[in-house]
Short mmCIF file of C-alpha atoms in Angstrom, two decimals:
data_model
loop_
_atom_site.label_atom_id
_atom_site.label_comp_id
_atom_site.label_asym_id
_atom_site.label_seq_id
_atom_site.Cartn_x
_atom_site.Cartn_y
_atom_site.Cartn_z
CA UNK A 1 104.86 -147.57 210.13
CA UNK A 2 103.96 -146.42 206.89
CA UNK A 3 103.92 -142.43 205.75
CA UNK A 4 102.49 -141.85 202.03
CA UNK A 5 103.44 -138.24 200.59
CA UNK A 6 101.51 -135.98 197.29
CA UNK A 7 103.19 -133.46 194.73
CA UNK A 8 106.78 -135.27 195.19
CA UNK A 9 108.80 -133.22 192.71
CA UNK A 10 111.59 -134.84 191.23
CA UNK A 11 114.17 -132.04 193.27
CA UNK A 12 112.60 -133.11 196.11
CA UNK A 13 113.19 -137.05 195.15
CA UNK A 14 117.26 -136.69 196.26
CA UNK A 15 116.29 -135.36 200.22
CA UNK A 16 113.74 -137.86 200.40
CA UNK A 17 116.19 -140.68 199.64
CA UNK A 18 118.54 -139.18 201.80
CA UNK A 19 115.60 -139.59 204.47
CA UNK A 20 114.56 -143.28 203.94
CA UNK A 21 118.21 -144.40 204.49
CA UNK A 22 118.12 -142.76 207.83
CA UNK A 23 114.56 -144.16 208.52
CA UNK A 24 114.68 -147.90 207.40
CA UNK A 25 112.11 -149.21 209.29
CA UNK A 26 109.82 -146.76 208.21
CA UNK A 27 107.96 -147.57 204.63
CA UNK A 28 107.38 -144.68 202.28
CA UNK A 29 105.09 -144.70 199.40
CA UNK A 30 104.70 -141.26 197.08
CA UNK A 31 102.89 -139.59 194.30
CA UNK A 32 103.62 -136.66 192.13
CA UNK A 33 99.71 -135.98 192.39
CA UNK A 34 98.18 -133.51 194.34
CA UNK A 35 96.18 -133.95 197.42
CA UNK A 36 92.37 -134.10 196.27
CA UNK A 37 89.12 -135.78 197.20
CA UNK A 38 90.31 -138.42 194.52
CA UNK A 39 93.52 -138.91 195.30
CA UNK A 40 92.98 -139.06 199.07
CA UNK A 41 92.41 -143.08 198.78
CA UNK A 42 96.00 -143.65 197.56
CA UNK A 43 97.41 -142.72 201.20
CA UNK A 44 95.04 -145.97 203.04
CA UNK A 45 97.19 -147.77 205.12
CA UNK A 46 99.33 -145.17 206.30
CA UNK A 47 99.89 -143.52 209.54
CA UNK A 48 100.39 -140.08 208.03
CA UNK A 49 100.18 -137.96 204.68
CA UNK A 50 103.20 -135.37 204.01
CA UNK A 51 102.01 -132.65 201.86
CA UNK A 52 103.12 -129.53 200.04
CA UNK A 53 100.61 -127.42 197.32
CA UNK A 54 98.77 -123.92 196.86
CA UNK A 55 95.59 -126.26 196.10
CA UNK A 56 93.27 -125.62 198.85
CA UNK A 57 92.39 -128.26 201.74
CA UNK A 58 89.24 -128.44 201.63
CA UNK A 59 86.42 -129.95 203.78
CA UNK A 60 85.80 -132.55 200.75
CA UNK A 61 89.56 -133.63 200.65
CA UNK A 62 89.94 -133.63 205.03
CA UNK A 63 86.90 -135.88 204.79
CA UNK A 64 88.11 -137.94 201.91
CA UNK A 65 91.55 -138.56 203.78
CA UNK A 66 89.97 -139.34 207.15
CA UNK A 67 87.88 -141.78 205.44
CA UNK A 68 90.96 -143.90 204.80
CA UNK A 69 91.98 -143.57 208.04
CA UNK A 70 94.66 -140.89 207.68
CA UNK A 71 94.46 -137.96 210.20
CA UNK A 72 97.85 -136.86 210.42
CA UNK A 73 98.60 -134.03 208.00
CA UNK A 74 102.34 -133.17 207.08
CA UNK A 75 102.72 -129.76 205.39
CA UNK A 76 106.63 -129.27 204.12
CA UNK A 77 105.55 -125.94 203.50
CA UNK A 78 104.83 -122.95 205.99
CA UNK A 79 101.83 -121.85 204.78
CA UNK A 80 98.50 -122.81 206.39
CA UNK A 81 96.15 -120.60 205.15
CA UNK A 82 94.60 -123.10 202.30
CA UNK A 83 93.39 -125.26 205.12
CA UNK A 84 89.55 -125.74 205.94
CA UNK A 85 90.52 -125.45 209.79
CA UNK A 86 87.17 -125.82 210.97
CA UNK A 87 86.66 -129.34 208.80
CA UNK A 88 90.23 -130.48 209.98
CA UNK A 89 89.11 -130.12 213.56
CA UNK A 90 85.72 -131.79 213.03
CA UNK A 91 87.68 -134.75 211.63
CA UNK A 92 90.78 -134.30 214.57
CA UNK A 93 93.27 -133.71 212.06
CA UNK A 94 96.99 -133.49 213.76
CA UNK A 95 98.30 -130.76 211.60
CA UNK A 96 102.16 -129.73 211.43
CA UNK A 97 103.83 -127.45 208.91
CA UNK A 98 107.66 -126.25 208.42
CA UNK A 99 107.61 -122.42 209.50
CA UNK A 100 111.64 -122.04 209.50
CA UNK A 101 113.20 -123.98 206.45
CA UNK A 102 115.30 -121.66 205.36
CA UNK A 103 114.72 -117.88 205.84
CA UNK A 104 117.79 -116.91 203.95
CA UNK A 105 116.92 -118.22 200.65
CA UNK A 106 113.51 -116.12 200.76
CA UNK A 107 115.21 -113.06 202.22
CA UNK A 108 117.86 -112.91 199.89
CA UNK A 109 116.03 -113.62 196.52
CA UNK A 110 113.95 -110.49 197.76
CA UNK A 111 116.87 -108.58 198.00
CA UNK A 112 118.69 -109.66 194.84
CA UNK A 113 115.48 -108.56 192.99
CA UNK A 114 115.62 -105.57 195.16
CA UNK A 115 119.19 -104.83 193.82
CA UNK A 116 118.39 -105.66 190.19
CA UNK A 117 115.65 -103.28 189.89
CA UNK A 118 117.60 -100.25 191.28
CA UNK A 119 120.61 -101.25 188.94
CA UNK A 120 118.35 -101.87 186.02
CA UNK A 121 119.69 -105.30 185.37
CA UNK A 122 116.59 -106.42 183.24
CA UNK A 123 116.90 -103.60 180.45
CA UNK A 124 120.87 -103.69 180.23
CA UNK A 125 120.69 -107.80 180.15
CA UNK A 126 118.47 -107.28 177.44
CA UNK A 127 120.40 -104.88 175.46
CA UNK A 128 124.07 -107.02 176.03
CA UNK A 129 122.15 -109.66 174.52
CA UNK A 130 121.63 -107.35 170.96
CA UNK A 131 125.63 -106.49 171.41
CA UNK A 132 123.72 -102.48 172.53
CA UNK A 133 126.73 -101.84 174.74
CA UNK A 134 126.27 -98.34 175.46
CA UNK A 135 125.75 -97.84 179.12
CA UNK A 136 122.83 -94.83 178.55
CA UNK A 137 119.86 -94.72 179.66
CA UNK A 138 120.50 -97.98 181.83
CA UNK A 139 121.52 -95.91 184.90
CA UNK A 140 121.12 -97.42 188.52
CA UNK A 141 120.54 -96.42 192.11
CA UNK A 142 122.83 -97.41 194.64
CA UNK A 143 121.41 -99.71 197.85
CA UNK A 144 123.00 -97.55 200.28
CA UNK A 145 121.29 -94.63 199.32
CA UNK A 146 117.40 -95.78 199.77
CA UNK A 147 115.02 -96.22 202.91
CA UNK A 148 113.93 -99.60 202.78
CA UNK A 149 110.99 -100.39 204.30
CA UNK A 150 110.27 -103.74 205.94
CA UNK A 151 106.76 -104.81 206.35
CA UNK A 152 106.91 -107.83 208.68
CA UNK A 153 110.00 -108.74 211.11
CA UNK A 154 110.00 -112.55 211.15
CA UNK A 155 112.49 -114.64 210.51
CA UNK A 156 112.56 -113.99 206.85
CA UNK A 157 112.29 -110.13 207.46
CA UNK A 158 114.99 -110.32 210.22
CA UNK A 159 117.65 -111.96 207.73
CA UNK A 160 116.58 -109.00 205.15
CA UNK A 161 117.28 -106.74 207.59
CA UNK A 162 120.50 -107.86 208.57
CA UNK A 163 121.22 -108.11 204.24
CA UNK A 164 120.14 -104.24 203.95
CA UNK A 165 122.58 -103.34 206.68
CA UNK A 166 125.51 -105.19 204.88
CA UNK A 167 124.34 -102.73 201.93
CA UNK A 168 124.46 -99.31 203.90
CA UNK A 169 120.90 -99.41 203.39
CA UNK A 170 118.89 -97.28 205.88
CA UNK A 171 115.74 -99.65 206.67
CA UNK A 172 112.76 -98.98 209.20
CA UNK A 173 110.23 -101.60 209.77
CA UNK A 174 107.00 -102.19 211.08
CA UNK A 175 105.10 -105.20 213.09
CA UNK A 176 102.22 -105.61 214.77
CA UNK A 177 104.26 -107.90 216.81
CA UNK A 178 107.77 -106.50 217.19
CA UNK A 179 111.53 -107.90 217.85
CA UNK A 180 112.85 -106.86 221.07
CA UNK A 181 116.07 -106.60 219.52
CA UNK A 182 114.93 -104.75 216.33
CA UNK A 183 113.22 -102.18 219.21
CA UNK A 184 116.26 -101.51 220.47
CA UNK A 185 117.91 -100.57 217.94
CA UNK A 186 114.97 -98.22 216.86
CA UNK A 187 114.03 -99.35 213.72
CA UNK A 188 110.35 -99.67 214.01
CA UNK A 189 108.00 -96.94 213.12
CA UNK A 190 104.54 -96.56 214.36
CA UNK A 191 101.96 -97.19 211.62
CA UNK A 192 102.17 -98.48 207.94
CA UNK A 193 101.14 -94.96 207.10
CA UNK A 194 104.57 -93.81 208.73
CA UNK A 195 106.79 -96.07 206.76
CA UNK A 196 104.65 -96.18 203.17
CA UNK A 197 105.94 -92.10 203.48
CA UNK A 198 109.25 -92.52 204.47
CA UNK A 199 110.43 -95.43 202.04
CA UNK A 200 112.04 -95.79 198.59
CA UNK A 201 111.33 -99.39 198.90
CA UNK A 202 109.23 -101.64 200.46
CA UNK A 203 109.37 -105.55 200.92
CA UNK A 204 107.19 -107.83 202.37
CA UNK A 205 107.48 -110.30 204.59
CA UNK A 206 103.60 -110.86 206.54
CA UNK A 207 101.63 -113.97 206.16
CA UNK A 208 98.10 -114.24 203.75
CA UNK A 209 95.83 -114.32 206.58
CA UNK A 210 92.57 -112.37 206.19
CA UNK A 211 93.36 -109.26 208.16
CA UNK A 212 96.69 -108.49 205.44
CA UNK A 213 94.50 -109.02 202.02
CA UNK A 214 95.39 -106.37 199.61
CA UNK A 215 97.56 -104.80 202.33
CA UNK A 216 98.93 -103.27 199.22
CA UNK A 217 95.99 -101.55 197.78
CA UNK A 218 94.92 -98.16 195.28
CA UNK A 219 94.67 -96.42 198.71
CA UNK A 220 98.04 -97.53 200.48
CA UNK A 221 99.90 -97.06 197.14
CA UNK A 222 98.63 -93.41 197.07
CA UNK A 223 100.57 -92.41 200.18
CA UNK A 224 103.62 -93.94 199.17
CA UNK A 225 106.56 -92.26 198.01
CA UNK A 226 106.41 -91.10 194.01
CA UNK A 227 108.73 -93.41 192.24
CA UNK A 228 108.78 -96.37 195.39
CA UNK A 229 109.76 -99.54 194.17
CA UNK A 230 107.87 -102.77 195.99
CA UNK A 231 108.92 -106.69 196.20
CA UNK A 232 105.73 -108.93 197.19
CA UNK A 233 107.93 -112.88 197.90
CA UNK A 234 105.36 -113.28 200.78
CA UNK A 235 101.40 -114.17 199.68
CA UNK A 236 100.03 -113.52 196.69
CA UNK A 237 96.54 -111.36 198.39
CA UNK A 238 98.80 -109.38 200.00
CA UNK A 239 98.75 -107.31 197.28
CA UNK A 240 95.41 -105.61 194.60
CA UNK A 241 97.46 -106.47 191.38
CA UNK A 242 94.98 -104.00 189.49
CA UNK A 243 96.18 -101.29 191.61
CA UNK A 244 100.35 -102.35 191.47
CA UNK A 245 99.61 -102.23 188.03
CA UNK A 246 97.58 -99.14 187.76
CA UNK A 247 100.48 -97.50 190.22
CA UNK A 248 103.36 -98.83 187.25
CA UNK A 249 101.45 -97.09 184.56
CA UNK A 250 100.97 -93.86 186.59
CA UNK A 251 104.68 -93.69 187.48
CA UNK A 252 103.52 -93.70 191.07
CA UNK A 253 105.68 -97.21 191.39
CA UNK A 254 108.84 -96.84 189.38
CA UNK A 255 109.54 -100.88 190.25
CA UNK A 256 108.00 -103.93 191.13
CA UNK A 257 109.80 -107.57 191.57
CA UNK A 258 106.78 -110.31 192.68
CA UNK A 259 107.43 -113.70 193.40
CA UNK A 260 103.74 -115.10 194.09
CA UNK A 261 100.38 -114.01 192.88
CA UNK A 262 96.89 -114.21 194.34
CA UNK A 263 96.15 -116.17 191.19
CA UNK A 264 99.03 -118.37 190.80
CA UNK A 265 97.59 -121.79 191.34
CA UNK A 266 97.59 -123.33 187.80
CA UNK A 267 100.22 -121.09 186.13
CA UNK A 268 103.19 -121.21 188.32
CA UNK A 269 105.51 -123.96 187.88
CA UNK A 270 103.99 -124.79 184.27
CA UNK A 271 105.36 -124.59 181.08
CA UNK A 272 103.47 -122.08 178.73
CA UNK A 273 106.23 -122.14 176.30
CA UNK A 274 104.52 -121.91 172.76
CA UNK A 275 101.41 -122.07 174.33
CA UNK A 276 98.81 -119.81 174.73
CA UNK A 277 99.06 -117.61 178.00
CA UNK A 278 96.31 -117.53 180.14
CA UNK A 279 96.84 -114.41 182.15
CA UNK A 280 97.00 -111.32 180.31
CA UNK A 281 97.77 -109.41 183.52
CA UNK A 282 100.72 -111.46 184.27
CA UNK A 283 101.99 -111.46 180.56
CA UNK A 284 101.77 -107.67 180.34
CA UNK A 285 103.66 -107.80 183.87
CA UNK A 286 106.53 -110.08 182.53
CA UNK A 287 107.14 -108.00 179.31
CA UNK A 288 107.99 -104.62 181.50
CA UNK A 289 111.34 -103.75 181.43
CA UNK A 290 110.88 -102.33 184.80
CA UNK A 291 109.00 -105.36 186.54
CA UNK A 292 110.97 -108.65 187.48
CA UNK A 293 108.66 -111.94 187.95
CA UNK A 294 109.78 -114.85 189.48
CA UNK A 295 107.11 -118.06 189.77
CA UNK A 296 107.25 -118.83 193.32
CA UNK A 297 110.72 -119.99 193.69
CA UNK A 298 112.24 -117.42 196.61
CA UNK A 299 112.34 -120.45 198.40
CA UNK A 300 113.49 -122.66 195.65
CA UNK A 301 117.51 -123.51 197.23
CA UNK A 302 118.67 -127.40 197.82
CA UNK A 303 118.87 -126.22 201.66
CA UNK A 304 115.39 -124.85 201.74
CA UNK A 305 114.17 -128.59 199.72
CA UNK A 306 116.05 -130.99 201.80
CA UNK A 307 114.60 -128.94 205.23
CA UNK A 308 111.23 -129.12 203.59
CA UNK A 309 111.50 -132.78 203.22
CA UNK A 310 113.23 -133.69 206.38
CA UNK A 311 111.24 -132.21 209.13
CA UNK A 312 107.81 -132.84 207.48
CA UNK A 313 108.39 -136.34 207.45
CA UNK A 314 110.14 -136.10 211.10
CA UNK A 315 107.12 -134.72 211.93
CA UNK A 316 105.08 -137.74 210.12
CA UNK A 317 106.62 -140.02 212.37
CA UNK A 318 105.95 -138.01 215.34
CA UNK A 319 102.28 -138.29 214.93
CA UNK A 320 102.51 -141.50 214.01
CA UNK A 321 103.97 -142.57 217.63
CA UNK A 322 101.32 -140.19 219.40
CA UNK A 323 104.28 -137.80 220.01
CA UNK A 324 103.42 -133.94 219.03
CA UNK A 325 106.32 -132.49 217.25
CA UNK A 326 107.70 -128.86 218.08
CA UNK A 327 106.47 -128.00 214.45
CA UNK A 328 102.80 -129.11 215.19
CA UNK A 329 100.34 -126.49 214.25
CA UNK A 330 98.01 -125.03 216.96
CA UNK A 331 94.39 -124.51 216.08
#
């Protein structure tokens, strides 16, 4: 059995070791290239292809792959919604992806950045670093004192949860699907209208799918809260950028932490250092003093890598013996 894997990073290079010596028998081959109608011909002769990118799947790269005989397609990422479902199911694609890696290294990067923005870390790291040690104007909220709002009640959104209550933090959630448990205890509110009033904050934890683009738009920003402060770790289109960004300069958002971007494909996880930046939106974003980006590492933790690695390739092999694993993808 043979399982060929694109865009190995070198962090991911110790959990895949750590895989092979469990898995003799099964032959690995990898590439730090992405998975593209040109690359597709470097994974003939395996059984399966592991994956993990933002670049779309497109009906040009599912043909490309099933042309070299590879139809089993191992995401060691959650996210599904760059696949061309409709080509992957002309071509019988066996699809799996890794929806629970680690929902604590998501949950609480969102609420670190939470807790930096309401204690100002950004501005008062900035003036320690000029030897400023004067503590005004660099004055912070306390956690305990806000209504967070939680958009999405998942597994990451659950773990949030349970990190606002170790704050004192009041939260109320919404879901079109909710948590028996989280009913109980009568934190849900009705509508998104009902908790974009009540908040201070708001996180979000939702997938990209087409029915949550620009959830986060001029409309729902305007019956927010004056002065709420949003995190966006989710999906990029989850959120109108324009609008966060018209909403910063109005005062209408007093904070924003984002962690992916609807454009990010291409400038995350590069190096622009002494280079000329390519997204003035982002740059403005980054030089705020009152906006925290991070490039789409919330799930960035040796846990959340070595899960990532593990089950995707478990999952390989499952395919691979006709077996459907429990993380196979339903479409």
């Amino acid at each position: 059995m043979k399982i060929f894997a694109y865009g190995i990073r070198d962090d991911e290079k110790p959990s895949l070791k750590d895989w092979e010596s469990k898995n003799p028998d099964i032959e690995v081959e990898y590439t730090q290239d992405l998975l593209t109608p040109e690359t597709a011909k470097l994974a003939k002769g395996a059984d399966s292809a592991v994956v993990y990118q933002q670049l779309d799947y497109t009906r040009d790269t599912l043909a490309a792959l099933a042309e070299v005989g590879v139809k089993n397609l191992c995401l060691r990422n959650v996210g599904t919604d760059n696949i061309d479902f409709d080509a992957a199911k002309e071509f019988g694609f066996n699809i799996s992806n890794v929806p629970v890696y680690s929902p604590n290294a998501i949950a609480e990067h969102s609420m670190i950045q939470l807790s930096r923005l309401l204690r100002r870390t950004k501005p008062m790291d900035e003036k320690v670093a000029r030897h400023d040690l004067r503590w005004a104007p660099t004055i912070g909220r306390e956690m305990r004192m806000q209504t967070v709002g939680i958009i999405g009640t998942g597994h990451i959104g659950r773990v949030a949860i349970n990190i606002l209550k170790g704050f004192g933090a009041k939260v109320i959630a919404y879901d079109k699907y909710p948590n028996a448990e989280l009913q109980k205890e009568g934190l849900y509110v009705d509508s998104l209208d009902e908790l974009f009033a009540q908040a201070d904050a708001i996180s979000l934890y939702v997938p990209g799918v087409p029915e949550n683009h620009h959830l986060i738009n001029k409309d729902s920003i305007a019956k927010m809260k004056d002065g709420v402060v949003l995190v966006n770790v989710a999906r990029g289109n989850l959120m109108d950028i324009d609008a966060v960004i018209d909403g910063l300069n109005s005062g209408k958002i007093s904070d924003f932490a984002m962690d992916v971007y609807e454009k990010e494909v291409g400038l995350f996880n590069e190096d622009w250092e002494g280079k000329q930046f390519p997204d003035p939106k982002i740059a403005d974003l980054i030089a705020r003093d009152n906006v925290l980006v991070t490039p789409h590492i919330a799930f960035y933790t040796t846990k959340a890598v070595s899960e990532m690695v593990h089950q995707s390739f478990d999952a390989a092999v499952s395919f691979a013996k006709g077996e459907t694993p429990a993380i196979a993808v339903k479409y």
